[in-house]
Structures are given as structure tokens and as C-alpha cells.
mmCIF file of C-alpha atoms in Angstrom:
data_model
loop_
_atom_site.group_PDB
_atom_site.id
_atom_site.type_symbol
_atom_site.label_atom_id
_atom_site.label_comp_id
_atom_site.label_asym_id
_atom_site.label_seq_id
_atom_site.Cartn_x
_atom_site.Cartn_y
_atom_site.Cartn_z
ATOM 1 C CA MET A 17 75.203 121.366 87.473
ATOM 2 C CA SER A 18 72.959 124.590 86.080
ATOM 3 C CA VAL A 19 70.849 124.769 88.799
ATOM 4 C CA LEU A 20 74.563 124.758 91.195
ATOM 5 C CA SER A 21 75.850 127.648 89.454
ATOM 6 C CA ASP A 22 72.740 129.816 90.252
ATOM 7 C CA VAL A 23 73.782 129.151 94.046
ATOM 8 C CA PRO A 24 75.513 132.315 95.293
ATOM 9 C CA MET A 25 78.930 131.098 96.362
ATOM 10 C CA HIS A 26 79.131 132.047 99.873
ATOM 11 C CA LEU A 27 75.657 129.141 100.460
ATOM 12 C CA LEU A 28 77.543 126.532 99.128
ATOM 13 C CA ASN A 29 80.487 127.277 101.528
ATOM 14 C CA GLU A 30 78.363 127.943 104.676
ATOM 15 C CA TRP A 31 75.647 124.789 104.239
ATOM 16 C CA LEU A 32 76.117 122.199 101.577
ATOM 17 C CA ALA A 33 80.039 121.967 102.953
ATOM 18 C CA PRO A 34 78.854 121.498 106.649
ATOM 19 C CA LEU A 35 75.978 119.366 105.293
ATOM 20 C CA THR A 36 78.136 116.831 103.756
ATOM 21 C CA LEU A 37 80.642 116.748 106.220
ATOM 22 C CA THR A 38 78.179 115.800 108.928
ATOM 23 C CA VAL A 39 76.525 113.238 106.395
ATOM 24 C CA THR A 40 79.708 111.773 105.359
ATOM 25 C CA THR A 41 80.562 111.742 109.336
ATOM 26 C CA SER A 42 76.620 109.990 110.094
ATOM 27 C CA GLY A 43 77.828 107.416 108.158
ATOM 28 C CA LEU A 44 81.192 106.243 108.995
ATOM 29 C CA PHE A 45 80.121 106.172 112.783
ATOM 30 C CA VAL A 46 76.864 103.701 111.252
ATOM 31 C CA LEU A 47 79.482 101.949 109.813
ATOM 32 C CA VAL A 48 82.080 101.974 112.805
ATOM 33 C CA VAL A 49 79.402 100.876 115.165
ATOM 34 C CA SER A 50 77.744 98.105 113.048
ATOM 35 C CA ASN A 51 81.674 96.594 113.084
ATOM 36 C CA VAL A 52 81.795 96.895 116.762
ATOM 37 C CA LEU A 53 78.409 95.040 117.292
ATOM 38 C CA ASP A 54 79.623 92.584 114.173
ATOM 39 C CA ALA A 55 82.913 91.530 116.174
ATOM 40 C CA GLN A 56 80.343 91.933 119.329
ATOM 41 C CA ARG A 57 79.000 89.065 117.917
ATOM 42 C CA ALA A 58 81.121 86.904 116.560
ATOM 43 C CA HIS A 59 83.022 86.885 119.743
ATOM 44 C CA ALA A 60 80.176 86.145 121.255
ATOM 45 C CA ARG A 61 79.509 82.938 119.693
ATOM 46 C CA GLY A 62 83.341 81.605 119.363
ATOM 47 C CA GLU A 63 83.056 81.633 123.623
ATOM 48 C CA ASN A 64 78.938 79.731 123.236
ATOM 49 C CA LEU A 65 81.489 77.558 121.023
ATOM 50 C CA LEU A 66 84.413 76.830 123.488
ATOM 51 C CA ARG A 67 81.749 75.671 126.095
ATOM 52 C CA ARG A 68 80.408 73.207 124.153
ATOM 53 C CA ILE A 69 83.113 71.872 122.471
ATOM 54 C CA LEU A 70 85.768 71.959 124.714
ATOM 55 C CA THR A 71 85.115 69.930 128.599
ATOM 56 C CA PRO A 72 84.636 71.742 132.255
ATOM 57 C CA ALA A 73 88.427 71.132 132.725
ATOM 58 C CA GLU A 74 90.069 72.357 129.422
ATOM 59 C CA LEU A 75 87.659 75.411 129.738
ATOM 60 C CA GLY A 76 88.471 75.843 132.734
ATOM 61 C CA GLN A 77 92.668 75.734 132.115
ATOM 62 C CA LEU A 78 91.801 78.388 129.216
ATOM 63 C CA ASN A 79 90.085 80.638 131.273
ATOM 64 C CA ARG A 80 92.972 81.053 134.415
ATOM 65 C CA TYR A 81 96.165 79.820 132.196
ATOM 66 C CA HIS A 82 95.473 81.376 129.073
ATOM 67 C CA TYR A 83 96.195 78.268 127.110
ATOM 68 C CA LEU A 84 95.270 75.470 126.828
ATOM 69 C CA ASP A 85 97.506 71.939 126.653
ATOM 70 C CA VAL A 86 96.597 69.608 123.953
ATOM 71 C CA ALA A 87 98.240 66.003 124.828
ATOM 72 C CA SER A 88 100.052 64.349 122.251
ATOM 73 C CA ARG A 89 98.359 60.860 120.754
ATOM 74 C CA ARG A 90 101.413 59.532 119.094
ATOM 75 C CA HIS A 91 104.480 60.671 121.363
ATOM 76 C CA ALA A 92 104.084 59.718 125.220
ATOM 77 C CA ASN A 93 104.962 63.006 127.181
ATOM 78 C CA ARG A 94 104.421 65.657 125.067
ATOM 79 C CA THR A 95 102.155 68.017 125.186
ATOM 80 C CA TYR A 96 101.017 71.634 123.159
ATOM 81 C CA ARG A 97 100.230 74.281 124.802
ATOM 82 C CA VAL A 98 98.349 76.434 122.303
ATOM 83 C CA PRO A 99 97.747 80.295 123.798
ATOM 84 C CA ALA A 100 94.572 81.657 123.999
ATOM 85 C CA ARG A 101 95.808 85.141 121.836
ATOM 86 C CA ALA A 102 97.065 83.791 118.449
ATOM 87 C CA GLY A 103 101.390 83.338 118.719
ATOM 88 C CA THR A 104 103.446 80.661 119.588
ATOM 89 C CA VAL A 105 102.375 76.895 120.034
ATOM 90 C CA LEU A 106 104.931 75.403 122.218
ATOM 91 C CA ILE A 107 105.752 72.076 122.595
ATOM 92 C CA LEU A 108 106.478 70.184 126.072
ATOM 93 C CA HIS A 109 108.114 67.215 126.848
ATOM 94 C CA ASN A 110 108.195 65.861 129.984
ATOM 95 C CA GLY A 111 106.593 69.365 130.587
ATOM 96 C CA VAL A 112 110.091 71.075 129.382
ATOM 97 C CA ARG A 113 109.135 73.575 126.482
ATOM 98 C CA THR A 114 111.152 72.100 123.589
ATOM 99 C CA HIS A 115 109.707 73.191 120.276
ATOM 100 C CA GLY A 116 107.747 76.695 119.721
ATOM 101 C CA VAL A 117 105.943 77.047 116.336
ATOM 102 C CA CYS A 118 103.942 78.543 114.316
ATOM 103 C CA ILE A 119 101.079 78.045 112.599
ATOM 104 C CA ARG A 120 97.372 79.301 112.279
ATOM 105 C CA PRO A 121 94.515 79.885 110.745
ATOM 106 C CA ILE A 122 94.333 80.974 106.506
ATOM 107 C CA ASP A 123 90.999 83.086 107.765
ATOM 108 C CA PRO A 124 91.821 84.829 111.027
ATOM 109 C CA LEU A 125 89.329 83.509 113.417
ATOM 110 C CA PRO A 126 87.285 85.734 116.771
ATOM 111 C CA GLY A 127 88.100 85.642 119.934
ATOM 112 C CA ARG A 128 89.760 82.124 121.075
ATOM 113 C CA GLU A 129 88.167 80.011 118.781
ATOM 114 C CA HIS A 130 91.359 80.069 116.881
ATOM 115 C CA VAL A 131 92.072 76.930 119.793
ATOM 116 C CA LEU A 132 89.356 74.960 118.821
ATOM 117 C CA ALA A 133 91.049 74.810 115.570
ATOM 118 C CA HIS A 134 94.381 74.201 116.544
ATOM 119 C CA LYS A 135 92.746 71.560 119.143
ATOM 120 C CA ALA A 136 90.790 69.317 116.738
ATOM 121 C CA LEU A 137 94.265 69.402 113.710
ATOM 122 C CA LEU A 138 96.304 68.444 116.705
ATOM 123 C CA GLU A 139 94.138 65.511 117.553
ATOM 124 C CA ALA A 140 93.026 64.215 114.671
ATOM 125 C CA ASP A 141 96.294 64.604 112.405
ATOM 126 C CA GLU A 142 99.218 65.281 114.304
ATOM 127 C CA ASP A 143 101.607 64.512 111.815
ATOM 128 C CA GLU A 144 100.068 66.825 109.213
ATOM 129 C CA TYR A 145 100.002 70.192 111.841
ATOM 130 C CA LEU A 146 103.146 69.231 111.794
ATOM 131 C CA LYS A 147 104.249 69.742 108.109
ATOM 132 C CA ARG A 148 102.282 72.792 108.273
ATOM 133 C CA ALA A 149 104.175 74.526 111.255
ATOM 134 C CA ASN A 150 106.641 76.130 110.254
ATOM 135 C CA ILE A 151 109.391 75.774 113.962
ATOM 136 C CA VAL A 152 110.466 78.867 115.780
ATOM 137 C CA PHE A 153 112.502 77.196 117.802
ATOM 138 C CA GLY A 154 114.247 74.277 118.587
ATOM 139 C CA SER A 155 115.103 71.391 115.574
ATOM 140 C CA ARG A 156 113.330 69.730 113.417
ATOM 141 C CA THR A 157 113.736 66.592 114.669
ATOM 142 C CA TRP A 158 110.966 65.900 117.119
ATOM 143 C CA MET B 10 73.172 81.459 120.499
ATOM 144 C CA ASP B 11 72.141 78.342 119.148
ATOM 145 C CA PRO B 12 69.908 75.813 121.289
ATOM 146 C CA LEU B 13 71.946 72.971 123.124
ATOM 147 C CA PRO B 14 71.757 69.838 120.817
ATOM 148 C CA THR B 15 69.083 67.301 121.744
ATOM 149 C CA GLY B 16 70.028 63.848 121.247
ATOM 150 C CA SER B 17 68.719 63.381 117.725
ATOM 151 C CA THR B 18 70.360 66.550 116.676
ATOM 152 C CA SER B 19 73.293 66.785 114.798
ATOM 153 C CA THR B 20 75.249 70.574 113.996
ATOM 154 C CA LEU B 21 77.622 71.338 111.149
ATOM 155 C CA ARG B 22 79.999 74.402 111.827
ATOM 156 C CA VAL B 23 82.033 76.414 109.904
ATOM 157 C CA LEU B 24 84.238 78.817 111.790
ATOM 158 C CA ASN B 25 85.047 82.079 109.470
ATOM 159 C CA GLY B 26 86.116 84.902 110.108
ATOM 160 C CA SER B 27 82.589 86.135 111.233
ATOM 161 C CA GLY B 28 82.799 83.793 114.336
ATOM 162 C CA ASP B 29 80.918 80.678 111.957
ATOM 163 C CA THR B 30 78.233 79.606 110.275
ATOM 164 C CA SER B 31 75.871 76.744 111.937
ATOM 165 C CA VAL B 32 73.417 74.304 110.228
ATOM 166 C CA GLN B 33 71.361 71.891 112.579
ATOM 167 C CA TRP B 34 68.965 68.948 112.055
ATOM 168 C CA ASP B 35 67.377 66.200 113.340
ATOM 169 C CA ARG B 36 68.663 62.733 112.615
ATOM 170 C CA GLU B 37 65.374 59.948 113.617
ATOM 171 C CA ARG B 38 63.497 63.341 111.587
ATOM 172 C CA LEU B 39 65.509 62.306 108.907
ATOM 173 C CA ALA B 40 65.827 58.567 109.320
ATOM 174 C CA ALA B 41 62.154 59.048 108.997
ATOM 175 C CA GLY B 42 62.192 60.460 105.892
ATOM 176 C CA ASP B 43 61.083 64.326 106.984
ATOM 177 C CA ALA B 44 61.182 66.879 103.859
ATOM 178 C CA GLU B 45 62.340 69.169 106.401
ATOM 179 C CA ALA B 46 65.046 68.118 108.192
ATOM 180 C CA ARG B 47 66.135 66.542 104.871
ATOM 181 C CA ALA B 48 66.344 69.800 103.346
ATOM 182 C CA ALA B 49 68.940 71.038 106.491
ATOM 183 C CA VAL B 50 71.376 67.972 105.460
ATOM 184 C CA ALA B 51 71.116 68.584 102.101
ATOM 185 C CA GLU B 52 72.146 72.413 102.766
ATOM 186 C CA ALA B 53 74.681 71.230 105.342
ATOM 187 C CA GLU B 54 76.360 68.988 102.468
ATOM 188 C CA ARG B 55 76.577 72.221 100.151
ATOM 189 C CA ILE B 56 78.089 74.208 103.299
ATOM 190 C CA PHE B 57 80.164 71.147 103.302
ATOM 191 C CA VAL B 58 82.198 70.392 100.216
ATOM 192 C CA ARG B 59 81.913 74.363 99.354
ATOM 193 C CA ALA B 60 84.261 74.854 102.363
ATOM 194 C CA ARG B 61 86.244 71.590 101.585
ATOM 195 C CA ALA B 62 86.757 72.595 97.872
ATOM 196 C CA SER B 63 88.011 76.184 99.584
ATOM 197 C CA GLY B 64 90.540 74.088 101.330
ATOM 198 C CA ALA B 65 88.801 74.008 105.010
ATOM 199 C CA LEU B 66 89.522 71.085 107.525
ATOM 200 C CA ALA B 67 86.334 69.039 108.839
ATOM 201 C CA PHE B 68 86.397 67.207 111.955
ATOM 202 C CA ARG B 69 83.936 64.605 113.793
ATOM 203 C CA VAL B 70 84.789 66.272 117.240
ATOM 204 C CA MET B 71 83.041 65.861 120.273
ATOM 205 C CA PRO B 72 83.540 66.936 124.458
ATOM 206 C CA GLY B 73 86.385 64.817 126.284
ATOM 207 C CA LYS B 74 87.103 62.606 122.832
ATOM 208 C CA PRO B 75 89.725 63.266 120.222
ATOM 209 C CA ALA B 76 88.921 64.894 117.212
ATOM 210 C CA VAL B 77 88.033 62.988 113.895
ATOM 211 C CA ARG B 78 89.172 63.922 110.488
ATOM 212 C CA ILE B 79 85.982 63.704 107.734
ATOM 213 C CA GLU B 80 86.264 63.813 104.142
ATOM 214 C CA ARG B 81 83.433 63.466 103.529
ATOM 215 C CA PHE B 82 80.008 64.492 104.819
ATOM 216 C CA ASP B 83 78.728 62.093 107.463
ATOM 217 C CA PRO B 84 75.341 62.884 108.514
ATOM 218 C CA GLU B 85 75.882 61.046 111.413
ATOM 219 C CA ALA B 86 77.558 63.100 113.219
ATOM 220 C CA ARG B 87 76.595 64.829 115.962
ATOM 221 C CA GLU B 88 79.078 67.708 115.720
ATOM 222 C CA VAL B 89 80.884 68.138 112.437
ATOM 223 C CA LEU B 90 83.197 70.838 112.939
ATOM 224 C CA VAL B 91 85.032 72.560 109.746
ATOM 225 C CA ILE B 92 87.706 75.067 110.350
ATOM 226 C CA PRO B 93 90.432 76.765 107.760
ATOM 227 C CA ALA B 94 93.180 75.879 106.323
ATOM 228 C CA MET B 95 96.100 75.998 108.727
ATOM 229 C CA VAL B 96 99.403 77.496 107.915
ATOM 230 C CA GLY B 97 102.745 78.272 108.662
ATOM 231 C CA GLY B 98 103.099 81.826 110.293
#
């Protein structure tokens, strides 16, 4: 502090303030770039996983129509339409929308990875999926 | 990118906000008592248990076949997928 007090004020204003600003800005820039790169890597890992777990037909549907249809294993003619972007999952009966439900991973997943979470729970435990979901439209009677 | 699994390679994959965490091991080498394979399985089981304790859901998955929910870590599964808890939005 005693060293700083010996420095003329105009020198502090001319050099120290711009230097501090430059260092801070550079640090923020590095942080932003690092976060962007992390997000890109996470997105790439997610896409790789989609290619590994989905069949070519499922992946084709997701790429082309931006949703994945998951057939119900408990109810004939029922399909769950999971959007590629987080949003309402539509329930179709014989191709007609009857319900919309909202359900999501508690930890947001990068890119389209959430589609895998919906698919896995729907296939393995459809009743649990519906129990956890909130209804956006349609009745509670399935 | 992870290498594509060979015939006897298993993968545990935990989905999370930063993409995913994965551990691979070789089932044949595990059966033969290979130390490296045993260490990988122990690591996978540790990650599995920790994720399940935080409410995550686990499945055995295979392309073209329905996912099967599992409660315990299965070192014989070809691919185990762990997802965050699902909640109403």
C-alpha cells in the first residue's frame, strides 16, 4: 500500500486501470471460449451416443422430422412423440394427438441426448414415466 | 469419440449436463481375471452406485431392442445407460 501511495495518481489512472481492464477482459474471453468448447465437445459426445444407441431408422426420423416416435409396449396403437428439442411430449392414439405431457431430466442434457432418456424410461417403465409426467393437455385417463 | 465396442466390450455411460461419463471393460478379460478389467468394473460399479444414490435411473440398452431397467450394476451387460432422474416439467 505504501508503494502504491508513492506512485503519482495520474500514472495509476493511465496505466493501472487499463491494464486491469485488459487482464479482466482477457480472462473473461478465455472463460467464454473454454465454455463454448466444452459445450461443443458435450454436444459431439451426445450425437455420437445417439448414433450408437438408436437404429438407423430412428436416427433418420429424428434428423428428418426432429422428433422420435416411441411405440408404447403396454397399449396398442399408442405412440409417444419425443421432440428433438426439450418440450411437450405428444401422446398419439392411432396417429391422433390425445395428450401432451411434460417431463424432463432433472439435469439438463446437451443437444438431443434427452431423447435417449425419454426412450429408455418409456420402453422400460412406461407407467413410471406417466406417473412422473405433468399433463399439458388431455385428461388423466390414459 | 469412444471406440466402437468390440464383441466383448461393455460400456457404462452416465448422461449428465457435460455430455456423459463412460467406463469400458472387456468381459472376456474380466472372466479371465484380468486385473485391468477388474479395476475398470470396480470403477464402473462405483460410478453406478453413486449415480443411483442421487436418483439416477439405469437401463440395459441395445440398438433395436427395448431398454430394460436395472437396479443393480450388471458387469455382463453390453451397454448400461444411466440417466438423470426424470421429473414433471
